[in-house]
Amino acid sequence: VREIRDNAFYGTRYEKILFSGKETKIASNAFRGSAWLKGQGEMVIIGSMLYRFPDGRKCLTVPGHVRKFHPDLFQGKRNLERLETPVVPGVRDIEALDQYASCHFLTITSPAAPVNLVSLRKWQSLESVTIGADHRKYCTSDGVMYSRDRKTLVWYPPGKRDHTFVIPDGVRKIGEFAFSNQRWLKEVIFPESVTV
């Protein structure tokens, strides 16, 4: 089975459904009204995919074994302000999170999480990103991303509301598109260490 369509399990009494390890496309209403969905609790995880979480949450902490999000997971989640996740949201997820300009804070909890900067730059409402000190490629300070050695300023989130930013001494390079799409920033102060 490669796809489970809308209402496939509508109203069914199955309390247990086993999923194969294969990639399966699952419609957002595939389990509507089913006993299985009612028995799953607050967060529904299918394999390594976060399928559903309750509406109205301001902060979502995604379990460490989740590796992807259901394509419709963030649709209509107007109250979500903070996302703590082991996996960086994809382009479609970011578009949904940015749609209501409500989710402003991202924490990446996995040291091995790949970070797609092209996708992240599309998240216009994002004010701050936090990456653990043990991440293999990046680190953060005050919501701004740097290379792990702190010699390159990688990205300044476009929703950050400060008007002035002082680049820390020791930063040598400003990365490509690091300050793109800024709406609030009016002044950037460079240290002498910046050469590129």
Coordinates of N, CA, C and O in Angstrom, one line a residue:
V1 N 0.9 -1.2 0.0 CA 0.0 0.0 0.0 C 0.9 1.2 0.0 O 1.7 1.4 0.9
R2 N 0.7 2.1 -1.0 CA 1.5 3.3 -1.1 C 0.7 4.6 -0.7 O 1.2 5.6 -0.6
E3 N -0.7 4.4 -0.6 CA -1.5 5.6 -0.3 C -2.7 5.2 0.5 O -3.3 4.2 0.2
I4 N -3.0 6.0 1.5 CA -4.3 5.9 2.2 C -5.1 7.2 2.0 O -4.6 8.2 2.5
R5 N -6.2 7.1 1.4 CA -7.0 8.3 1.0 C -7.9 8.8 2.1 O -8.1 8.1 3.1
D6 N -8.5 10.0 1.8 CA -9.4 10.6 2.7 C -10.5 9.6 3.1 O -11.0 8.9 2.3
N7 N -10.8 9.6 4.4 CA -11.9 8.8 5.0 C -11.8 7.3 4.8 O -12.7 6.5 4.9
A8 N -10.6 6.8 4.5 CA -10.3 5.4 4.3 C -10.7 4.6 5.5 O -11.3 3.5 5.4
F9 N -10.5 5.1 6.7 CA -10.8 4.4 7.9 C -11.9 5.1 8.7 O -12.1 4.9 9.9
Y10 N -12.7 5.9 8.0 CA -13.8 6.7 8.6 C -14.7 5.8 9.5 O -15.3 4.9 9.0
G11 N -14.8 6.2 10.7 CA -15.8 5.5 11.6 C -15.4 4.1 12.0 O -16.2 3.4 12.6
T12 N -14.3 3.6 11.6 CA -13.9 2.2 11.8 C -13.6 1.9 13.3 O -13.3 2.9 14.0
R13 N -13.8 0.7 13.8 CA -13.6 0.3 15.2 C -12.3 -0.3 15.4 O -12.0 -0.7 16.6
Y14 N -11.4 -0.3 14.4 CA -10.1 -0.9 14.6 C -9.3 -0.1 15.7 O -9.2 1.2 15.6
E15 N -8.9 -0.7 16.7 CA -8.1 0.0 17.8 C -6.6 -0.1 17.5 O -5.8 0.7 18.0
K16 N -6.2 -1.0 16.6 CA -4.8 -1.2 16.3 C -4.7 -1.3 14.8 O -5.3 -2.0 14.1
I17 N -3.8 -0.4 14.2 CA -3.5 -0.5 12.8 C -2.0 -0.5 12.7 O -1.2 0.3 13.3
L18 N -1.4 -1.5 12.0 CA 0.0 -1.7 11.8 C 0.4 -1.1 10.4 O -0.3 -1.4 9.4
F19 N 1.4 -0.4 10.4 CA 1.9 0.2 9.1 C 3.2 -0.4 8.7 O 4.1 -0.7 9.6
S20 N 3.3 -0.7 7.4 CA 4.6 -1.3 6.9 C 5.7 -0.2 7.0 O 5.4 1.0 7.1
G21 N 6.9 -0.6 6.9 CA 8.0 0.3 7.0 C 8.2 1.1 5.7 O 9.0 2.0 5.6
K22 N 7.3 0.9 4.7 CA 7.5 1.6 3.4 C 6.9 3.0 3.5 O 6.0 3.2 4.3
E23 N 7.3 3.8 2.6 CA 6.8 5.2 2.4 C 5.3 5.1 2.0 O 5.0 4.6 0.9
T24 N 4.4 5.7 2.8 CA 3.0 5.7 2.4 C 2.5 7.1 2.5 O 2.7 7.8 3.5
K25 N 1.8 7.5 1.5 CA 1.1 8.8 1.4 C -0.2 8.6 2.2 O -1.0 7.8 1.8
I26 N -0.4 9.5 3.2 CA -1.6 9.4 4.0 C -2.4 10.7 4.0 O -1.8 11.7 4.3
A27 N -3.6 10.6 3.6 CA -4.4 11.8 3.5 C -4.7 12.4 4.9 O -4.7 11.6 5.9
S28 N -4.9 13.7 5.0 CA -5.0 14.3 6.4 C -6.3 13.8 7.1 O -6.3 13.8 8.3
N29 N -7.3 13.4 6.4 CA -8.6 12.9 7.0 C -8.7 11.4 6.9 O -9.9 10.9 7.0
A30 N -7.7 10.7 6.7 CA -7.8 9.2 6.4 C -8.4 8.5 7.6 O -9.1 7.5 7.4
F31 N -8.1 8.9 8.8 CA -8.6 8.2 10.0 C -9.7 8.9 10.8 O -10.0 8.6 11.9
R32 N -10.3 9.9 10.1 CA -11.3 10.7 10.8 C -12.4 9.8 11.4 O -13.0 8.9 10.8
G33 N -12.7 10.1 12.7 CA -13.8 9.4 13.4 C -13.5 7.9 13.7 O -14.4 7.2 14.1
S34 N -12.2 7.5 13.6 CA -11.9 6.1 13.8 C -11.5 5.9 15.3 O -11.0 6.8 16.0
A35 N -11.7 4.6 15.8 CA -11.3 4.3 17.1 C -9.8 4.4 17.2 O -9.3 4.7 18.3
W36 N -9.1 4.0 16.2 CA -7.6 4.1 16.2 C -7.1 5.5 16.5 O -6.3 5.7 17.4
L37 N -7.7 6.5 15.8 CA -7.2 7.9 16.0 C -7.6 8.3 17.4 O -6.7 9.0 18.0
K38 N -8.7 8.0 17.9 CA -9.1 8.4 19.3 C -8.2 7.8 20.3 O -7.9 8.4 21.3
G39 N -7.6 6.6 20.0 CA -6.8 6.0 21.0 C -5.3 6.4 20.9 O -4.5 6.0 21.7
Q40 N -5.0 7.3 20.0 CA -3.6 7.7 19.8 C -3.1 8.8 20.8 O -1.9 9.0 20.9
G41 N -4.0 9.5 21.4 CA -3.5 10.5 22.4 C -3.3 11.9 21.6 O -3.8 12.1 20.5
E42 N -2.6 12.8 22.3 CA -2.4 14.1 21.7 C -1.7 14.2 20.4 O -2.1 14.9 19.5
M43 N -0.5 13.5 20.4 CA 0.3 13.5 19.2 C 0.2 12.2 18.5 O 0.3 11.1 19.1
V44 N -0.1 12.2 17.2 CA -0.2 11.0 16.4 C 1.1 10.9 15.5 O 1.3 11.8 14.7
I45 N 1.8 9.8 15.7 CA 3.1 9.6 15.0 C 2.9 8.3 14.2 O 2.6 7.3 14.8
I46 N 3.1 8.3 12.9 CA 3.0 7.1 12.1 C 4.5 6.8 11.6 O 5.0 7.6 10.8
G47 N 5.1 5.8 12.1 CA 6.5 5.5 11.7 C 7.3 6.6 12.3 O 7.4 6.8 13.5
S48 N 8.0 7.3 11.4 CA 8.8 8.5 11.8 C 8.2 9.8 11.4 O 8.8 10.8 11.4
M49 N 6.9 9.8 11.0 CA 6.2 11.0 10.6 C 5.2 11.5 11.6 O 4.4 10.7 12.2
L50 N 5.3 12.8 12.0 CA 4.3 13.4 12.8 C 3.1 13.7 12.0 O 3.1 14.5 11.1
Y51 N 2.0 13.0 12.3 CA 0.8 13.1 11.5 C -0.2 14.1 12.0 O -0.8 14.8 11.3
R52 N -0.3 14.3 13.3 CA -1.2 15.2 13.9 C -0.8 15.6 15.3 O -0.2 14.9 16.1
F53 N -1.1 16.9 15.7 CA -1.0 17.4 17.0 C -2.2 18.3 17.3 O -2.8 18.8 16.3
P54 N -2.5 18.5 18.5 CA -3.8 19.3 18.8 C -3.7 20.7 18.4 O -2.7 21.4 18.5
D55 N -4.9 21.2 18.0 CA -5.0 22.7 17.7 C -4.9 23.5 19.0 O -5.1 22.9 20.1
G56 N -4.5 24.7 18.8 CA -4.5 25.6 20.0 C -3.1 25.6 20.7 O -3.0 26.4 21.6
R57 N -2.2 24.7 20.4 CA -0.9 24.7 21.1 C -0.1 25.9 20.7 O 0.0 26.3 19.5
K58 N 0.6 26.5 21.7 CA 1.5 27.6 21.4 C 2.9 27.1 21.2 O 3.7 27.8 20.5
C59 N 3.2 26.0 21.8 CA 4.6 25.4 21.7 C 4.4 24.0 21.3 O 3.7 23.2 22.0
L60 N 5.2 23.5 20.3 CA 5.2 22.1 19.9 C 6.6 21.6 20.1 O 7.5 22.1 19.4
T61 N 6.7 20.6 20.9 CA 8.0 19.9 21.1 C 7.9 18.5 20.4 O 7.1 17.7 20.8
V62 N 8.6 18.4 19.3 CA 8.5 17.2 18.5 C 9.4 16.1 19.0 O 10.6 16.4 19.3
P63 N 8.9 14.9 19.2 CA 9.8 13.8 19.7 C 11.0 13.6 18.9 O 11.0 13.8 17.6
G64 N 12.1 13.1 19.5 CA 13.4 13.0 18.8 C 13.4 12.0 17.7 O 14.3 12.1 16.8
H65 N 12.5 11.0 17.6 CA 12.5 10.0 16.5 C 11.8 10.4 15.3 O 11.8 9.8 14.3
V66 N 11.1 11.6 15.3 CA 10.4 12.1 14.1 C 11.4 12.6 13.1 O 12.3 13.3 13.4
R67 N 11.2 12.2 11.9 CA 12.1 12.6 10.8 C 11.4 13.4 9.7 O 12.0 14.0 8.8
K68 N 10.0 13.5 9.7 CA 9.3 14.3 8.7 C 7.9 14.6 9.3 O 7.5 14.1 10.3
F69 N 7.3 15.6 8.6 CA 6.0 16.0 9.0 C 5.0 15.7 7.9 O 5.3 15.7 6.7
H70 N 3.7 15.4 8.3 CA 2.7 15.2 7.3 C 2.5 16.5 6.5 O 2.6 17.5 7.1
P71 N 2.3 16.4 5.2 CA 2.3 17.6 4.4 C 1.2 18.6 4.9 O 1.4 19.8 4.6
D72 N 0.2 18.2 5.5 CA -0.9 19.2 6.0 C -0.8 19.5 7.5 O -1.7 20.1 8.0
L73 N 0.3 19.0 8.1 CA 0.4 19.1 9.6 C 0.2 20.5 10.1 O -0.5 20.8 11.1
F74 N 0.8 21.5 9.5 CA 0.8 22.9 10.0 C -0.3 23.8 9.4 O -0.4 24.9 9.8
Q75 N -1.2 23.2 8.6 CA -2.2 24.0 8.0 C -3.2 24.4 9.1 O -3.7 23.6 9.9
G76 N -3.5 25.7 9.1 CA -4.5 26.3 10.1 C -4.0 26.4 11.5 O -4.8 26.7 12.4
K77 N -2.7 26.1 11.8 CA -2.2 26.2 13.2 C -1.9 27.6 13.5 O -0.7 28.0 13.5
R78 N -2.9 28.4 13.7 CA -2.7 29.9 13.9 C -2.0 30.2 15.3 O -1.4 31.3 15.4
N79 N -2.2 29.4 16.3 CA -1.7 29.7 17.6 C -0.3 29.3 17.9 O 0.3 29.7 18.8
L80 N 0.3 28.5 17.0 CA 1.6 27.9 17.2 C 2.7 29.1 17.1 O 2.8 29.7 16.1
E81 N 3.4 29.3 18.2 CA 4.4 30.4 18.3 C 5.8 29.8 18.3 O 6.7 30.5 17.8
R82 N 6.0 28.6 18.8 CA 7.3 28.1 19.0 C 7.3 26.6 18.6 O 6.5 25.8 19.0
L83 N 8.4 26.3 17.8 CA 8.5 24.9 17.3 C 9.9 24.4 17.7 O 10.9 25.0 17.4
E84 N 9.9 23.3 18.5 CA 11.1 22.6 18.9 C 11.1 21.3 18.2 O 10.3 20.4 18.5
T85 N 12.1 21.0 17.3 CA 12.1 19.9 16.5 C 13.4 19.3 16.2 O 14.4 20.0 16.1
P86 N 13.5 18.0 16.0 CA 14.8 17.3 15.6 C 15.0 17.5 14.1 O 16.1 17.2 13.6
V87 N 14.0 17.8 13.3 CA 14.1 17.9 11.9 C 13.6 19.3 11.4 O 12.6 19.8 11.9
V88 N 14.3 19.9 10.5 CA 14.0 21.2 10.0 C 12.8 21.1 9.1 O 12.8 20.3 8.2
P89 N 11.8 22.0 9.3 CA 10.6 21.9 8.4 C 11.0 22.1 6.9 O 11.9 22.9 6.6
G90 N 10.3 21.5 6.0 CA 10.5 21.6 4.6 C 9.8 22.9 4.1 O 9.1 23.6 4.8
V91 N 9.9 23.1 2.8 CA 9.4 24.3 2.1 C 7.9 24.4 2.4 O 7.3 25.4 2.8
R92 N 7.1 23.3 2.1 CA 5.7 23.3 2.3 C 5.3 23.6 3.8 O 4.4 24.3 4.1
D93 N 6.0 23.0 4.7 CA 5.8 23.2 6.1 C 6.0 24.7 6.5 O 5.2 25.3 7.2
I94 N 7.1 25.3 6.0 CA 7.4 26.7 6.2 C 6.4 27.6 5.7 O 6.0 28.6 6.3
E95 N 5.9 27.3 4.5 CA 4.8 28.1 3.9 C 3.6 28.1 4.8 O 2.9 29.2 5.0
A96 N 3.2 27.0 5.3 CA 2.0 26.9 6.2 C 2.3 27.6 7.5 O 1.5 28.3 8.1
L97 N 3.5 27.4 8.1 CA 3.9 28.1 9.4 C 3.9 29.6 9.2 O 3.6 30.4 10.1
D98 N 4.3 30.1 8.0 CA 4.5 31.5 7.8 C 3.1 32.2 7.3 O 3.0 33.4 7.4
Q99 N 2.2 31.4 6.9 CA 0.9 31.9 6.4 C 0.2 32.8 7.3 O -0.3 33.9 6.9
Y100 N 0.2 32.5 8.6 CA -0.5 33.4 9.6 C 0.5 34.2 10.4 O 0.1 34.9 11.3
A101 N 1.8 34.1 10.0 CA 2.9 34.9 10.7 C 2.8 34.7 12.2 O 3.0 35.7 13.0
S102 N 2.5 33.5 12.7 CA 2.3 33.3 14.1 C 3.5 32.6 14.7 O 3.9 32.8 15.9
C103 N 4.2 31.7 14.0 CA 5.3 30.9 14.6 C 6.6 31.7 14.4 O 7.0 31.9 13.2
H104 N 7.2 32.1 15.5 CA 8.3 33.0 15.4 C 9.6 32.4 15.9 O 10.7 33.0 15.7
F105 N 9.6 31.3 16.6 CA 10.8 30.7 17.2 C 11.0 29.3 16.8 O 10.1 28.4 17.0
L106 N 12.2 28.9 16.3 CA 12.5 27.6 15.9 C 13.7 27.1 16.7 O 14.7 27.8 16.8
T107 N 13.6 25.9 17.3 CA 14.7 25.3 18.0 C 15.0 24.0 17.3 O 14.0 23.1 17.2
I108 N 16.2 23.8 16.9 CA 16.6 22.5 16.2 C 17.3 21.7 17.3 O 18.3 22.1 17.8
T109 N 16.7 20.5 17.6 CA 17.2 19.7 18.8 C 18.2 18.6 18.4 O 18.8 18.1 19.3
S110 N 18.3 18.3 17.1 CA 19.2 17.2 16.7 C 20.5 17.7 16.2 O 20.5 18.6 15.4
P111 N 21.6 17.2 16.7 CA 22.9 17.7 16.3 C 23.2 17.2 14.8 O 24.2 17.8 14.2
A112 N 22.5 16.3 14.3 CA 22.7 15.8 13.0 C 21.7 16.4 11.9 O 21.7 16.0 10.8
A113 N 20.8 17.2 12.4 CA 19.8 17.7 11.5 C 20.3 18.5 10.3 O 21.1 19.5 10.5
P114 N 20.0 18.1 9.1 CA 20.4 18.9 7.9 C 19.6 20.2 7.9 O 18.4 20.2 8.2
V115 N 20.3 21.3 7.6 CA 19.6 22.6 7.6 C 19.7 23.2 6.2 O 20.7 23.4 5.6
N116 N 18.5 23.3 5.6 CA 18.3 23.8 4.3 C 18.1 25.3 4.4 O 17.0 25.8 4.7
L117 N 19.2 26.1 4.1 CA 19.1 27.6 4.3 C 18.1 28.2 3.3 O 17.5 29.2 3.6
V118 N 18.1 27.6 2.1 CA 17.2 28.1 1.0 C 15.7 28.1 1.5 O 14.9 29.0 1.4
S119 N 15.3 27.0 2.2 CA 14.0 26.8 2.8 C 13.8 27.8 3.9 O 12.8 28.5 4.0
L120 N 14.8 27.8 4.8 CA 14.6 28.7 6.0 C 14.4 30.1 5.7 O 13.7 30.9 6.3
R121 N 15.1 30.6 4.6 CA 15.0 32.0 4.2 C 13.6 32.4 3.8 O 13.3 33.6 3.8
K122 N 12.7 31.4 3.5 CA 11.4 31.7 3.1 C 10.5 31.9 4.3 O 9.3 32.3 4.1
W123 N 11.0 31.7 5.5 CA 10.2 31.8 6.7 C 10.3 33.3 7.2 O 11.1 33.6 8.0
Q124 N 9.4 34.1 6.6 CA 9.5 35.6 6.9 C 9.2 36.0 8.3 O 9.7 37.0 8.8
S125 N 8.3 35.2 9.0 CA 7.9 35.6 10.3 C 8.9 35.1 11.4 O 8.7 35.4 12.6
L126 N 9.9 34.3 11.0 CA 10.8 33.7 12.0 C 11.7 34.8 12.6 O 12.4 35.5 11.9
E127 N 11.6 34.9 13.9 CA 12.4 35.9 14.7 C 13.7 35.3 15.2 O 14.7 36.1 15.4
S128 N 13.7 34.0 15.5 CA 14.9 33.5 16.2 C 15.0 32.0 15.9 O 14.0 31.3 15.9
V129 N 16.2 31.6 15.7 CA 16.5 30.1 15.5 C 17.6 29.8 16.6 O 18.5 30.5 16.8
T130 N 17.4 28.6 17.2 CA 18.3 28.1 18.2 C 18.7 26.7 17.8 O 17.9 25.9 17.5
I131 N 20.0 26.5 17.8 CA 20.6 25.2 17.4 C 21.5 24.8 18.6 O 22.3 25.7 19.0
G132 N 21.4 23.6 19.0 CA 22.3 23.1 20.1 C 23.8 23.3 19.8 O 24.2 23.2 18.6
A133 N 24.6 23.5 20.8 CA 26.0 23.7 20.7 C 26.7 22.5 20.1 O 27.8 22.6 19.5
D134 N 26.1 21.3 20.1 CA 26.7 20.1 19.5 C 26.3 19.9 18.0 O 26.7 18.8 17.5
H135 N 25.7 20.8 17.4 CA 25.3 20.6 16.0 C 26.6 20.5 15.2 O 27.6 21.3 15.4
R136 N 26.7 19.7 14.2 CA 27.9 19.4 13.4 C 28.3 20.5 12.5 O 29.5 20.7 12.1
K137 N 27.4 21.4 12.1 CA 27.7 22.5 11.1 C 27.4 23.9 11.6 O 28.1 24.8 11.1
Y138 N 26.4 24.1 12.4 CA 26.0 25.5 12.8 C 25.9 25.6 14.3 O 25.8 24.7 15.0
C139 N 25.9 26.9 14.7 CA 25.6 27.3 16.1 C 24.8 28.6 16.0 O 24.7 29.2 14.9
T140 N 24.2 29.0 17.1 CA 23.4 30.2 17.1 C 23.8 31.0 18.4 O 24.2 30.5 19.4
S141 N 23.5 32.3 18.2 CA 23.7 33.2 19.4 C 22.6 34.3 19.2 O 22.6 34.9 18.1
D142 N 21.8 34.5 20.2 CA 20.8 35.5 20.2 C 19.9 35.4 18.9 O 19.5 36.3 18.3
G143 N 19.6 34.1 18.6 CA 18.7 33.8 17.5 C 19.3 33.9 16.1 O 18.6 33.7 15.1
V144 N 20.6 34.2 16.0 CA 21.3 34.4 14.7 C 22.1 33.2 14.4 O 22.8 32.7 15.4
M145 N 22.2 32.7 13.2 CA 23.0 31.5 12.8 C 24.4 31.8 12.4 O 24.6 32.7 11.6
Y146 N 25.3 31.0 12.9 CA 26.8 31.1 12.5 C 27.3 29.8 12.1 O 26.7 28.7 12.5
S147 N 28.4 29.8 11.5 CA 29.1 28.5 11.3 C 29.6 28.0 12.6 O 29.7 28.8 13.6
R148 N 29.8 26.7 12.7 CA 30.2 26.1 14.0 C 31.4 26.8 14.6 O 31.4 27.0 15.9
D149 N 32.3 27.2 13.8 CA 33.5 27.9 14.4 C 33.3 29.4 14.6 O 34.2 30.1 15.0
R150 N 32.1 29.9 14.4 CA 31.7 31.3 14.6 C 32.4 32.3 13.7 O 32.4 33.5 14.0
K151 N 33.0 31.8 12.7 CA 33.8 32.7 11.8 C 32.9 33.3 10.6 O 33.3 34.2 10.0
T152 N 31.8 32.6 10.4 CA 30.9 33.1 9.3 C 29.5 33.3 9.9 O 28.9 32.5 10.6
L153 N 28.9 34.5 9.6 CA 27.5 34.8 10.0 C 26.7 34.2 8.8 O 26.9 34.7 7.7
V154 N 26.0 33.2 9.1 CA 25.2 32.5 8.1 C 23.9 33.1 7.7 O 23.5 33.2 6.6
W155 N 23.1 33.4 8.8 CA 21.8 33.9 8.5 C 21.2 34.7 9.7 O 21.3 34.3 10.9
Y156 N 20.6 35.8 9.4 CA 19.9 36.7 10.4 C 18.4 36.6 10.0 O 18.0 37.0 9.0
P157 N 17.6 36.0 10.9 CA 16.2 35.7 10.6 C 15.5 37.0 10.2 O 15.6 38.0 10.9
P158 N 14.6 37.0 9.2 CA 14.0 38.2 8.7 C 12.9 38.7 9.6 O 12.6 39.9 9.5
G159 N 12.4 37.9 10.5 CA 11.4 38.4 11.5 C 11.9 39.1 12.7 O 11.2 39.5 13.6
K160 N 13.3 39.0 12.9 CA 13.9 39.6 14.1 C 13.6 41.1 14.1 O 13.9 41.8 13.2
R161 N 13.2 41.6 15.3 CA 12.6 42.9 15.3 C 13.6 44.0 15.8 O 13.2 45.1 16.0
D162 N 14.9 43.6 16.0 CA 15.9 44.6 16.4 C 16.1 45.6 15.2 O 16.1 45.2 14.1
H163 N 16.4 46.8 15.6 CA 16.7 47.8 14.5 C 18.2 47.9 14.3 O 18.7 48.4 13.2
T164 N 19.0 47.5 15.3 CA 20.5 47.6 15.2 C 21.0 46.2 15.5 O 20.6 45.6 16.4
F165 N 22.1 45.8 14.7 CA 22.7 44.5 15.0 C 24.2 44.8 15.0 O 24.8 45.3 14.0
V166 N 24.9 44.3 16.0 CA 26.4 44.4 16.1 C 26.9 43.0 15.8 O 26.7 42.1 16.6
I167 N 27.6 42.9 14.7 CA 28.3 41.6 14.4 C 29.4 41.3 15.4 O 30.2 42.2 15.6
P168 N 29.4 40.1 16.0 CA 30.4 39.8 17.0 C 31.8 39.9 16.4 O 32.0 39.5 15.3
D169 N 32.7 40.4 17.2 CA 34.1 40.4 16.9 C 34.6 38.9 16.7 O 34.2 38.0 17.4
G170 N 35.4 38.7 15.6 CA 35.8 37.3 15.3 C 35.1 36.8 14.1 O 35.6 35.8 13.4
V171 N 34.0 37.3 13.8 CA 33.3 36.9 12.5 C 34.1 37.5 11.4 O 34.4 38.7 11.3
R172 N 34.5 36.6 10.4 CA 35.3 37.0 9.3 C 34.5 37.2 8.0 O 34.9 37.9 7.1
K173 N 33.4 36.4 7.9 CA 32.7 36.4 6.6 C 31.2 36.6 6.9 O 30.7 36.0 7.8
I174 N 30.5 37.3 6.0 CA 29.1 37.4 6.0 C 28.6 36.5 4.9 O 29.0 36.7 3.7
G175 N 27.8 35.5 5.2 CA 27.4 34.5 4.2 C 26.4 35.1 3.2 O 25.8 36.2 3.3
E176 N 26.3 34.4 2.1 CA 25.4 34.8 1.0 C 24.0 34.9 1.5 O 23.5 34.0 2.1
F177 N 23.3 36.0 1.2 CA 21.9 36.3 1.5 C 21.7 36.3 3.1 O 20.6 36.1 3.5
A178 N 22.7 36.5 3.8 CA 22.7 36.4 5.3 C 21.6 37.4 5.9 O 21.0 37.1 6.8
F179 N 21.5 38.6 5.2 CA 20.6 39.6 5.7 C 19.4 39.9 4.7 O 18.9 40.9 4.7
S180 N 19.1 38.9 3.9 CA 18.0 39.1 2.9 C 16.7 39.2 3.6 O 16.4 38.7 4.7
N181 N 15.8 40.0 2.9 CA 14.4 40.2 3.3 C 14.2 40.8 4.7 O 13.2 40.5 5.4
Q182 N 15.1 41.7 5.1 CA 14.9 42.3 6.4 C 13.9 43.4 6.4 O 13.8 44.2 5.4
R183 N 13.0 43.4 7.4 CA 12.0 44.5 7.5 C 12.2 45.4 8.6 O 11.7 46.5 8.6
W184 N 13.0 45.0 9.6 CA 13.2 45.7 10.8 C 14.5 46.4 10.9 O 14.7 47.4 11.5
L185 N 15.5 45.7 10.5 CA 16.9 46.1 10.6 C 17.3 47.3 9.9 O 17.0 47.4 8.7
K186 N 17.8 48.3 10.6 CA 18.2 49.6 10.0 C 19.7 49.9 10.0 O 20.2 50.6 9.2
E187 N 20.4 49.2 10.9 CA 21.8 49.5 11.1 C 22.6 48.2 11.4 O 22.1 47.4 12.3
V188 N 23.7 47.9 10.7 CA 24.5 46.8 11.0 C 25.9 47.3 11.3 O 26.5 48.1 10.5
I189 N 26.5 47.0 12.4 CA 27.8 47.4 12.8 C 28.8 46.3 12.7 O 28.6 45.2 13.2
F190 N 29.8 46.5 11.8 CA 30.8 45.5 11.5 C 32.1 45.7 12.3 O 32.6 46.8 12.5
P191 N 32.6 44.6 12.8 CA 33.9 44.6 13.5 C 35.0 44.6 12.4 O 34.8 44.3 11.3
E192 N 36.2 44.9 12.8 CA 37.4 44.9 11.9 C 37.7 43.5 11.4 O 38.3 43.3 10.4
S193 N 37.2 42.5 12.1 CA 37.5 41.1 11.7 C 36.8 40.7 10.4 O 37.3 39.7 9.8
V194 N 35.7 41.3 10.1 CA 35.0 41.0 8.8 C 35.8 41.4 7.6 O 36.1 42.6 7.4
T195 N 36.2 40.4 6.8 CA 36.9 40.7 5.6 C 36.2 40.3 4.3 O 36.6 40.6 3.2
V196 N 35.2 39.4 4.4 CA 34.5 38.9 3.2 C 33.0 39.1 3.4 O 32.5 38.8 4.4

